[in-house]
Short mmCIF file of C-alpha atoms in Angstrom, two decimals:
data_model
loop_
_atom_site.label_atom_id
_atom_site.label_comp_id
_atom_site.label_asym_id
_atom_site.label_seq_id
_atom_site.Cartn_x
_atom_site.Cartn_y
_atom_site.Cartn_z
CA UNK A 1 53.16 -14.90 -54.24
CA UNK A 2 56.20 -16.93 -55.81
CA UNK A 3 54.80 -19.49 -58.55
CA UNK A 4 56.19 -22.78 -59.94
CA UNK A 5 55.61 -24.81 -63.24
CA UNK A 6 53.69 -28.32 -63.04
CA UNK A 7 50.96 -30.03 -64.67
CA UNK A 8 48.58 -30.24 -62.28
CA UNK A 9 44.81 -29.16 -62.60
CA UNK A 10 43.62 -25.78 -62.50
CA UNK A 11 41.45 -25.17 -59.34
CA UNK A 12 39.22 -22.92 -61.10
CA UNK A 13 38.75 -24.38 -64.73
CA UNK A 14 40.18 -27.96 -63.75
CA UNK A 15 42.17 -28.03 -66.94
CA UNK A 16 45.57 -29.71 -67.18
CA UNK A 17 47.28 -26.83 -68.65
CA UNK A 18 50.52 -25.41 -67.04
CA UNK A 19 49.33 -24.10 -63.78
CA UNK A 20 50.99 -22.35 -60.97
CA UNK A 21 50.98 -22.75 -57.27
CA UNK A 22 49.75 -19.79 -54.84
CA UNK A 23 51.61 -20.25 -51.60
CA UNK A 24 49.10 -18.69 -49.76
CA UNK A 25 46.09 -20.97 -50.57
CA UNK A 26 48.12 -23.81 -51.73
CA UNK A 27 45.86 -24.01 -55.19
CA UNK A 28 46.99 -24.41 -58.55
CA UNK A 29 45.71 -21.90 -61.50
CA UNK A 30 46.35 -21.93 -64.94
CA UNK A 31 47.63 -19.01 -66.70
CA UNK A 32 43.95 -17.38 -67.39
CA UNK A 33 42.80 -17.97 -63.87
CA UNK A 34 46.25 -16.56 -61.77
CA UNK A 35 45.16 -12.89 -62.60
CA UNK A 36 41.47 -13.30 -61.56
CA UNK A 37 43.12 -14.94 -58.03
CA UNK A 38 45.46 -12.19 -57.64
CA UNK A 39 42.50 -9.46 -58.16
CA UNK A 40 40.21 -11.26 -55.35
CA UNK A 41 43.11 -11.08 -53.07
CA UNK A 42 43.28 -7.24 -53.85
CA UNK A 43 39.85 -6.84 -53.10
CA UNK A 44 40.14 -8.69 -49.73
CA UNK A 45 43.29 -6.44 -48.81
CA UNK A 46 40.88 -3.32 -49.71
CA UNK A 47 38.24 -4.84 -47.24
CA UNK A 48 40.73 -5.20 -44.61
CA UNK A 49 41.92 -1.50 -45.00
CA UNK A 50 38.46 -0.30 -44.70
CA UNK A 51 37.82 -1.90 -41.74
CA UNK A 52 41.25 -0.39 -40.31
CA UNK A 53 40.27 3.02 -41.02
CA UNK A 54 36.60 2.18 -39.49
CA UNK A 55 38.42 1.34 -36.41
CA UNK A 56 40.75 3.99 -36.25
CA UNK A 57 37.89 6.32 -36.73
CA UNK A 58 36.06 4.81 -33.54
CA UNK A 59 39.36 5.15 -31.49
CA UNK A 60 39.55 8.82 -32.35
CA UNK A 61 35.99 9.61 -31.45
CA UNK A 62 36.09 7.82 -28.44
CA UNK A 63 39.10 9.76 -27.38
CA UNK A 64 37.42 12.88 -28.39
CA UNK A 65 34.25 11.78 -26.13
CA UNK A 66 35.40 9.36 -23.45
CA UNK A 67 31.91 9.56 -21.55
CA UNK A 68 30.13 8.23 -24.63
CA UNK A 69 30.28 4.46 -23.16
CA UNK A 70 28.07 1.81 -22.07
CA UNK A 71 29.47 1.89 -18.52
CA UNK A 72 29.51 5.79 -18.42
CA UNK A 73 25.71 5.49 -19.49
CA UNK A 74 25.05 3.10 -16.51
CA UNK A 75 26.81 5.28 -14.10
CA UNK A 76 24.94 8.45 -15.44
CA UNK A 77 21.43 6.48 -14.80
CA UNK A 78 22.78 5.42 -11.34
CA UNK A 79 23.44 9.01 -10.34
CA UNK A 80 19.90 10.04 -11.63
CA UNK A 81 18.01 7.29 -9.64
CA UNK A 82 20.14 8.18 -6.68
CA UNK A 83 19.64 11.75 -6.52
CA UNK A 84 15.55 10.77 -7.02
CA UNK A 85 15.53 8.72 -3.96
CA UNK A 86 17.64 11.04 -2.00
CA UNK A 87 14.80 14.10 -3.17
CA UNK A 88 12.05 11.57 -2.27
CA UNK A 89 13.62 10.62 1.18
CA UNK A 90 14.32 14.54 1.79
CA UNK A 91 10.40 15.30 1.05
CA UNK A 92 9.21 12.50 3.32
CA UNK A 93 11.39 13.74 6.35
CA UNK A 94 10.16 17.41 5.61
CA UNK A 95 6.31 16.13 5.78
CA UNK A 96 7.45 14.37 8.94
CA UNK A 97 8.77 17.34 10.31
CA UNK A 98 5.56 19.32 9.51
CA UNK A 99 3.15 16.65 10.92
CA UNK A 100 5.17 16.43 13.87
CA UNK A 101 5.06 20.35 14.68
CA UNK A 102 1.26 20.53 13.67
CA UNK A 103 -0.02 17.66 16.10
CA UNK A 104 1.31 19.45 19.46
CA UNK A 105 -0.37 22.86 18.48
CA UNK A 106 -3.48 21.00 17.89
CA UNK A 107 -3.50 18.89 21.06
CA UNK A 108 -2.58 22.52 22.97
CA UNK A 109 -5.62 24.00 20.88
CA UNK A 110 -8.04 21.40 22.04
CA UNK A 111 -6.99 21.70 25.72
CA UNK A 112 -7.27 25.32 25.20
CA UNK A 113 -10.90 24.88 23.51
CA UNK A 114 -11.73 22.62 26.62
CA UNK A 115 -10.43 25.30 29.00
CA UNK A 116 -12.47 28.16 27.46
CA UNK A 117 -15.68 25.80 27.78
CA UNK A 118 -15.17 25.29 31.59
CA UNK A 119 -14.37 28.80 32.23
CA UNK A 120 -17.58 29.94 30.26
CA UNK A 121 -19.72 27.55 32.23
CA UNK A 122 -18.35 28.66 35.45
CA UNK A 123 -19.36 31.80 34.46
CA UNK A 124 -22.91 31.24 33.72
CA UNK A 125 -23.47 29.39 36.37
CA UNK A 126 -21.97 31.86 38.99
CA UNK A 127 -20.71 28.88 41.51
CA UNK A 128 -16.92 28.60 41.62
CA UNK A 129 -14.55 28.54 44.50
CA UNK A 130 -10.67 28.43 44.92
CA UNK A 131 -10.21 24.83 43.87
CA UNK A 132 -12.02 25.55 40.84
CA UNK A 133 -9.85 28.64 39.81
CA UNK A 134 -6.55 26.37 41.12
CA UNK A 135 -7.83 23.88 38.59
CA UNK A 136 -8.19 26.35 35.76
CA UNK A 137 -4.78 28.12 36.62
CA UNK A 138 -3.00 24.90 36.80
CA UNK A 139 -4.32 23.52 33.36
CA UNK A 140 -3.35 27.07 31.74
CA UNK A 141 0.12 26.78 33.31
CA UNK A 142 0.48 23.07 31.97
CA UNK A 143 -0.54 24.34 28.29
CA UNK A 144 1.82 27.29 28.67
CA UNK A 145 4.90 24.99 29.31
CA UNK A 146 3.58 22.60 26.54
CA UNK A 147 3.54 25.57 24.12
CA UNK A 148 6.96 27.21 25.41
CA UNK A 149 8.88 23.66 24.97
CA UNK A 150 8.09 22.60 21.54
CA UNK A 151 8.98 19.35 19.92
CA UNK A 152 12.60 18.63 19.79
CA UNK A 153 13.52 17.12 16.11
CA UNK A 154 17.05 16.20 15.11
CA UNK A 155 18.64 14.37 12.14
CA UNK A 156 20.38 11.02 12.77
CA UNK A 157 22.64 9.84 9.87
CA UNK A 158 23.20 6.18 9.13
CA UNK A 159 27.12 6.41 8.34
CA UNK A 160 27.25 2.70 7.07
CA UNK A 161 25.75 3.49 3.77
CA UNK A 162 27.41 4.95 0.85
CA UNK A 163 24.85 7.54 0.62
CA UNK A 164 24.35 8.81 4.04
CA UNK A 165 20.88 7.51 5.15
CA UNK A 166 19.02 10.06 7.44
CA UNK A 167 15.57 9.72 9.53
CA UNK A 168 13.78 12.10 11.94
CA UNK A 169 14.22 11.04 15.33
CA UNK A 170 11.36 12.83 17.94
CA UNK A 171 12.14 13.39 21.21
CA UNK A 172 8.64 13.15 22.22
CA UNK A 173 7.02 9.62 22.80
CA UNK A 174 3.97 9.34 20.83
CA UNK A 175 0.56 9.70 22.96
CA UNK A 176 -1.40 6.27 23.23
CA UNK A 177 -5.04 7.61 24.42
CA UNK A 178 -7.25 5.58 26.65
CA UNK A 179 -10.45 5.08 27.37
CA UNK A 180 -12.90 4.25 30.04
CA UNK A 181 -14.27 0.64 29.24
CA UNK A 182 -17.76 1.16 30.31
CA UNK A 183 -19.52 3.01 27.50
CA UNK A 184 -22.58 5.06 27.86
CA UNK A 185 -25.13 4.65 24.96
CA UNK A 186 -25.69 7.73 22.87
CA UNK A 187 -28.21 6.68 20.23
CA UNK A 188 -30.49 3.48 20.23
CA UNK A 189 -30.25 1.24 22.84
CA UNK A 190 -33.98 0.41 23.51
CA UNK A 191 -34.22 -2.69 21.52
CA UNK A 192 -34.84 -3.27 17.73
CA UNK A 193 -37.29 -1.39 15.74
CA UNK A 194 -38.53 1.36 13.73
CA UNK A 195 -39.68 4.14 16.56
CA UNK A 196 -37.17 7.18 16.51
CA UNK A 197 -35.69 5.98 19.88
CA UNK A 198 -34.62 2.67 18.17
CA UNK A 199 -32.28 1.73 15.48
CA UNK A 200 -32.04 -1.76 13.40
CA UNK A 201 -28.80 -3.02 12.90
CA UNK A 202 -27.05 0.28 12.18
CA UNK A 203 -23.92 0.39 9.94
CA UNK A 204 -21.87 3.60 9.25
CA UNK A 205 -21.60 6.64 11.23
CA UNK A 206 -20.57 10.26 10.76
CA UNK A 207 -20.10 12.95 13.75
CA UNK A 208 -20.25 16.57 12.91
CA UNK A 209 -18.61 19.45 14.86
CA UNK A 210 -21.70 19.66 17.55
CA UNK A 211 -21.61 15.91 18.31
CA UNK A 212 -24.33 15.38 16.13
CA UNK A 213 -24.51 11.77 15.19
CA UNK A 214 -25.51 10.78 11.52
CA UNK A 215 -26.43 6.81 11.47
CA UNK A 216 -26.84 4.55 8.69
CA UNK A 217 -29.77 2.52 9.94
CA UNK A 218 -29.31 -0.34 7.78
CA UNK A 219 -32.16 -2.42 8.38
CA UNK A 220 -34.62 0.51 8.44
CA UNK A 221 -33.87 1.68 5.19
CA UNK A 222 -33.18 5.46 6.39
CA UNK A 223 -30.47 7.82 7.61
CA UNK A 224 -31.26 9.09 11.13
CA UNK A 225 -29.68 12.43 12.93
CA UNK A 226 -29.39 12.15 16.75
CA UNK A 227 -28.59 15.20 18.18
CA UNK A 228 -26.14 15.60 20.83
CA UNK A 229 -27.74 14.34 24.20
CA UNK A 230 -30.95 13.70 22.40
CA UNK A 231 -33.43 10.91 23.60
CA UNK A 232 -34.54 9.77 20.26
CA UNK A 233 -33.12 10.84 16.33
CA UNK A 234 -34.74 12.23 13.46
CA UNK A 235 -35.21 10.79 10.14
CA UNK A 236 -33.34 12.81 7.34
CA UNK A 237 -33.11 10.72 4.32
CA UNK A 238 -35.35 7.56 3.36
CA UNK A 239 -37.45 6.14 6.13
CA UNK A 240 -40.28 5.26 3.55
CA UNK A 241 -39.71 1.41 3.52
CA UNK A 242 -37.33 -0.30 1.18
CA UNK A 243 -37.48 0.80 -2.07
CA UNK A 244 -35.64 2.79 -5.21
CA UNK A 245 -37.91 5.53 -5.43
CA UNK A 246 -36.61 9.30 -4.94
CA UNK A 247 -37.86 9.18 -1.12
CA UNK A 248 -36.40 5.75 -0.42
CA UNK A 249 -33.40 3.80 0.35
CA UNK A 250 -32.38 0.26 0.50
CA UNK A 251 -30.10 -0.79 3.03
CA UNK A 252 -27.84 2.24 3.58
CA UNK A 253 -24.69 1.18 4.70
CA UNK A 254 -22.60 4.32 5.27
CA UNK A 255 -22.95 7.98 5.28
CA UNK A 256 -20.61 11.01 5.35
CA UNK A 257 -20.99 14.90 5.26
CA UNK A 258 -19.97 16.94 2.50
CA UNK A 259 -18.96 20.14 4.00
CA UNK A 260 -18.68 21.83 0.34
CA UNK A 261 -22.25 21.33 -0.57
CA UNK A 262 -23.83 21.16 3.00
CA UNK A 263 -25.45 17.90 1.88
CA UNK A 264 -24.97 13.97 3.22
CA UNK A 265 -23.56 11.38 0.74
CA UNK A 266 -24.85 7.93 1.28
CA UNK A 267 -24.16 4.38 0.26
CA UNK A 268 -27.15 3.07 -0.98
CA UNK A 269 -26.00 -0.47 -0.92
CA UNK A 270 -29.33 -2.37 -1.85
CA UNK A 271 -30.03 -0.11 -4.65
CA UNK A 272 -26.58 -0.25 -5.92
CA UNK A 273 -25.88 3.47 -5.93
CA UNK A 274 -24.05 6.54 -4.16
CA UNK A 275 -26.88 9.34 -3.63
CA UNK A 276 -26.82 12.69 -2.24
CA UNK A 277 -29.44 14.15 0.09
CA UNK A 278 -30.08 17.66 0.33
CA UNK A 279 -33.23 19.44 1.93
CA UNK A 280 -35.16 16.23 1.06
CA UNK A 281 -34.07 16.12 -2.10
CA UNK A 282 -32.45 12.81 -3.68
CA UNK A 283 -29.56 13.27 -6.15
CA UNK A 284 -28.01 10.08 -7.80
CA UNK A 285 -24.33 10.45 -8.17
CA UNK A 286 -23.16 7.15 -8.94
CA UNK A 287 -25.23 4.17 -10.46
CA UNK A 288 -24.36 0.34 -10.58
CA UNK A 289 -21.89 0.12 -8.24
CA UNK A 290 -21.66 -2.26 -5.28
CA UNK A 291 -20.93 0.46 -2.87
CA UNK A 292 -19.88 -0.64 0.91
CA UNK A 293 -17.77 2.57 1.94
CA UNK A 294 -17.49 6.12 1.68
CA UNK A 295 -14.85 8.48 2.28
CA UNK A 296 -13.88 12.24 1.11
CA UNK A 297 -10.09 13.81 0.87
CA UNK A 298 -9.48 17.52 1.81
CA UNK A 299 -9.44 18.41 -1.77
CA UNK A 300 -13.26 17.09 -1.87
CA UNK A 301 -12.55 13.98 -3.96
CA UNK A 302 -15.28 11.15 -3.02
CA UNK A 303 -13.80 7.19 -2.68
CA UNK A 304 -16.18 4.67 -2.93
CA UNK A 305 -15.57 1.01 -2.24
CA UNK A 306 -17.10 -1.44 -4.85
CA UNK A 307 -16.83 -4.90 -2.99
CA UNK A 308 -17.84 -6.61 -6.22
CA UNK A 309 -15.00 -5.33 -8.34
CA UNK A 310 -12.95 -5.46 -5.34
CA UNK A 311 -11.65 -1.98 -6.26
CA UNK A 312 -11.46 1.51 -4.60
CA UNK A 313 -12.57 4.29 -7.18
CA UNK A 314 -11.89 7.90 -6.57
CA UNK A 315 -14.48 10.47 -7.96
CA UNK A 316 -13.96 14.22 -8.70
CA UNK A 317 -17.25 16.10 -7.59
CA UNK A 318 -19.62 17.17 -10.19
CA UNK A 319 -17.70 14.61 -12.60
CA UNK A 320 -19.17 11.17 -11.33
CA UNK A 321 -18.74 9.66 -14.74
CA UNK A 322 -15.02 9.47 -14.53
CA UNK A 323 -14.31 7.56 -11.66
CA UNK A 324 -10.49 6.37 -11.80
CA UNK A 325 -9.41 3.12 -9.56
CA UNK A 326 -6.73 4.09 -6.92
CA UNK A 327 -6.76 0.82 -5.03
CA UNK A 328 -7.25 -2.81 -6.27
CA UNK A 329 -9.11 -3.52 -9.42
CA UNK A 330 -7.03 -6.74 -10.18
CA UNK A 331 -9.62 -9.07 -9.31
CA UNK A 332 -10.60 -10.91 -6.06
CA UNK A 333 -7.47 -12.51 -4.17
CA UNK A 334 -4.95 -11.93 -1.63
CA UNK A 335 -1.93 -10.56 -3.49
CA UNK A 336 -0.95 -7.11 -2.47
CA UNK A 337 -2.56 -5.42 -5.51
CA UNK A 338 -6.00 -7.24 -4.90
CA UNK A 339 -9.26 -7.23 -2.21
CA UNK A 340 -11.24 -9.55 -1.05
CA UNK A 341 -14.57 -7.69 -0.25
CA UNK A 342 -13.28 -3.99 0.48
CA UNK A 343 -15.32 -2.14 2.88
CA UNK A 344 -14.69 0.69 5.05
CA UNK A 345 -12.08 3.65 3.49
CA UNK A 346 -10.20 6.12 5.35
CA UNK A 347 -8.04 8.86 3.44
CA UNK A 348 -5.25 10.70 5.03
CA UNK A 349 -3.69 14.28 4.28
CA UNK A 350 -1.50 12.94 1.75
CA UNK A 351 -4.37 11.10 -0.05
CA UNK A 352 -3.28 7.80 1.24
CA UNK A 353 -6.28 5.47 1.07
CA UNK A 354 -6.64 2.75 4.02
CA UNK A 355 -9.00 0.08 3.28
CA UNK A 356 -10.66 -2.67 5.25
CA UNK A 357 -10.17 -5.81 3.66
CA UNK A 358 -12.93 -7.96 5.13
CA UNK A 359 -12.46 -10.94 2.82
CA UNK A 360 -8.52 -10.99 3.75
CA UNK A 361 -8.79 -10.03 7.51
CA UNK A 362 -6.39 -7.09 6.98
CA UNK A 363 -6.16 -3.35 6.65
CA UNK A 364 -4.28 -2.15 3.68
CA UNK A 365 -2.85 1.27 3.04
CA UNK A 366 -2.27 2.17 -0.59
CA UNK A 367 -0.45 5.41 -1.39
CA UNK A 368 -1.40 7.80 -3.82
CA UNK A 369 -0.44 6.60 -7.45
CA UNK A 370 0.58 2.89 -5.93
CA UNK A 371 0.32 -0.15 -7.88
CA UNK A 372 -0.04 -2.15 -5.03
CA UNK A 373 -0.82 -1.60 -1.09
CA UNK A 374 0.84 -2.78 2.22
CA UNK A 375 -0.30 -4.56 4.87
CA UNK A 376 -0.89 -2.03 7.95
CA UNK A 377 -3.16 -4.39 10.30
CA UNK A 378 -3.99 -7.90 10.40
CA UNK A 379 -3.08 -10.10 7.54
CA UNK A 380 -2.10 -13.19 9.47
CA UNK A 381 -5.35 -15.15 8.84
CA UNK A 382 -8.53 -14.91 10.66
CA UNK A 383 -8.39 -15.10 14.32
CA UNK A 384 -8.74 -13.34 17.62
CA UNK A 385 -4.80 -13.12 18.44
CA UNK A 386 -3.25 -9.57 18.68
CA UNK A 387 -1.54 -10.05 15.11
CA UNK A 388 -4.89 -10.93 13.86
CA UNK A 389 -8.24 -9.68 12.70
CA UNK A 390 -11.74 -10.92 11.87
CA UNK A 391 -13.70 -9.33 9.11
CA UNK A 392 -12.66 -5.71 9.99
CA UNK A 393 -15.00 -2.91 9.27
CA UNK A 394 -14.87 0.60 10.22
CA UNK A 395 -11.51 2.38 10.57
CA UNK A 396 -9.98 5.71 11.43
CA UNK A 397 -6.16 6.95 11.32
CA UNK A 398 -4.98 9.86 13.52
CA UNK A 399 -2.28 12.41 12.67
CA UNK A 400 0.26 10.03 14.49
CA UNK A 401 -0.51 7.15 11.76
CA UNK A 402 -2.32 5.04 14.44
CA UNK A 403 -5.23 2.89 13.01
CA UNK A 404 -8.19 2.38 14.50
CA UNK A 405 -10.17 -0.67 13.38
CA UNK A 406 -13.47 -2.39 14.34
CA UNK A 407 -12.73 -5.95 14.65
CA UNK A 408 -16.19 -7.14 13.74
CA UNK A 409 -16.16 -10.81 14.66
CA UNK A 410 -13.82 -10.50 17.53
CA UNK A 411 -16.39 -7.81 19.44
CA UNK A 412 -13.50 -5.50 19.74
CA UNK A 413 -11.66 -2.11 18.57
CA UNK A 414 -8.15 -2.51 17.74
CA UNK A 415 -5.04 0.21 17.36
CA UNK A 416 -2.34 -0.78 15.15
CA UNK A 417 0.66 1.40 14.83
CA UNK A 418 2.02 1.23 11.33
CA UNK A 419 4.99 -1.19 11.09
CA UNK A 420 4.05 -3.06 14.39
CA UNK A 421 3.27 -7.00 13.95
CA UNK A 422 0.57 -6.69 16.06
CA UNK A 423 -1.95 -4.35 17.36
CA UNK A 424 -3.78 -3.77 20.89
CA UNK A 425 -7.26 -3.81 22.34
CA UNK A 426 -8.69 -0.19 22.80
CA UNK A 427 -12.45 -1.19 23.92
CA UNK A 428 -14.47 -4.31 24.13
CA UNK A 429 -12.73 -7.49 23.86
CA UNK A 430 -14.71 -8.90 26.56
CA UNK A 431 -16.83 -11.37 24.61
CA UNK A 432 -20.21 -10.69 22.74
CA UNK A 433 -22.70 -9.31 24.78
CA UNK A 434 -24.81 -5.99 25.58
CA UNK A 435 -23.08 -4.92 28.68
CA UNK A 436 -21.48 -1.71 28.90
CA UNK A 437 -17.93 -3.09 28.15
CA UNK A 438 -19.10 -5.33 25.42
CA UNK A 439 -19.79 -5.15 22.03
CA UNK A 440 -21.75 -7.38 19.49
CA UNK A 441 -20.11 -7.04 15.92
CA UNK A 442 -18.87 -3.43 15.51
CA UNK A 443 -19.11 -1.87 12.30
CA UNK A 444 -18.26 1.94 12.42
CA UNK A 445 -15.81 4.43 14.34
CA UNK A 446 -15.73 8.21 14.94
CA UNK A 447 -13.91 10.36 17.48
CA UNK A 448 -15.31 13.82 18.57
CA UNK A 449 -12.97 17.14 18.84
CA UNK A 450 -12.31 15.88 22.91
CA UNK A 451 -10.95 12.41 21.92
CA UNK A 452 -14.11 10.43 22.86
CA UNK A 453 -14.66 7.08 20.94
CA UNK A 454 -17.79 6.42 19.44
CA UNK A 455 -18.59 2.78 18.10
CA UNK A 456 -21.52 1.53 16.04
CA UNK A 457 -22.41 -1.49 18.16
CA UNK A 458 -24.70 -2.99 15.19
CA UNK A 459 -26.06 -6.13 16.13
CA UNK A 460 -27.12 -4.36 19.78
CA UNK A 461 -28.77 -1.78 17.76
CA UNK A 462 -27.09 1.05 19.51
CA UNK A 463 -24.37 3.57 19.50
CA UNK A 464 -21.75 3.74 22.04
CA UNK A 465 -19.61 6.21 23.37
CA UNK A 466 -16.29 5.44 25.21
CA UNK A 467 -15.24 8.60 27.15
CA UNK A 468 -11.12 9.74 26.83
CA UNK A 469 -9.16 9.23 29.95
CA UNK A 470 -6.76 12.07 30.90
CA UNK A 471 -3.71 12.12 28.71
#
């Protein structure tokens, strides 16, 4: 740092003593302050050296561990998420294969059981000929061919994506059952009233394995059981006028059978409670709930729709103070995480909950632990077009994922396949009326083990049975 003599002021003390110029900063300093200026420069040099050493250490660390970078971390995260997606897709495909394998066996078993019944009937009546025997023999041959030619499944890969997408493709077309359009009345149908051969605005329905029908007889404040082929029903709960005493009900809207406890569970809508009824004794399970629909999954969990809170809660048997929200619960609305007056519920093998969302004219599917649902039927505004519903009520989903829904205001039962933009009319759809091919505000559905369809024809005060046609 060369310096020169002059008579200018010192940059530090401003005195006009002999000063020296610093070529680096072009400032002048007296003989007393020039050493301090030099000391400051030395300190700045030390700082630079320290920074250099730190930078060198960083380079060495990265050379020793090249994976320790933000880009590598992003790649690692992408790998983890991709593997997770692949595992989820693989599990989904496994479940499709398992279900696809189970369904044909179940169909064959159902046909076989029906064949056994025919054989037993012929043996009992002892009245048969070659025509009967040929018919039985042909049925057995057909079932044998179905059993020996199982469903063919193969994997189809999408080679366009970076990670190959796979899908399960079935060589068997899905079965679309059809029913006779003229129904027979199997309960009620004798006008509105309180007599045992009459109903008064029935709502929910449950069918047991013996084809006995349990009916929530809404306006009669009772649950009625109609034995198969009976001319009248018998009261198994309520029937003592409207009330909240232990032997009374108030506008029961739905009923299911709890196989584990051999009891019936009732949505006692007017009393805002869910009750169990066993041997003429009532037990309150859930209180202060605007219950409109009930369902029970294969694990014995009870699902209840609360039409005021716009949510579906799941309850563990024996712990009815600890229900958890599994669908909705985000206020009333038409978003995918909301309901507007949820009603009937169906829960499938995967614990996915299907819900008839009355106010939004749609059916929603909520997968287990999902934060929002998907629209699987309707959702295109209220109307009678094939892509619309009007105040849907009762619903059932079969093993093929086909959704059957009672289209309440449109006087029809619809079938929707998940992913399709519109449904098809199964029965009804011939205007409001009481003819055998007409319905008047259908509110509940059920199938028996033969595939016959039972419809709660609420405003006609009857239960209609539509017989299945040959597949």
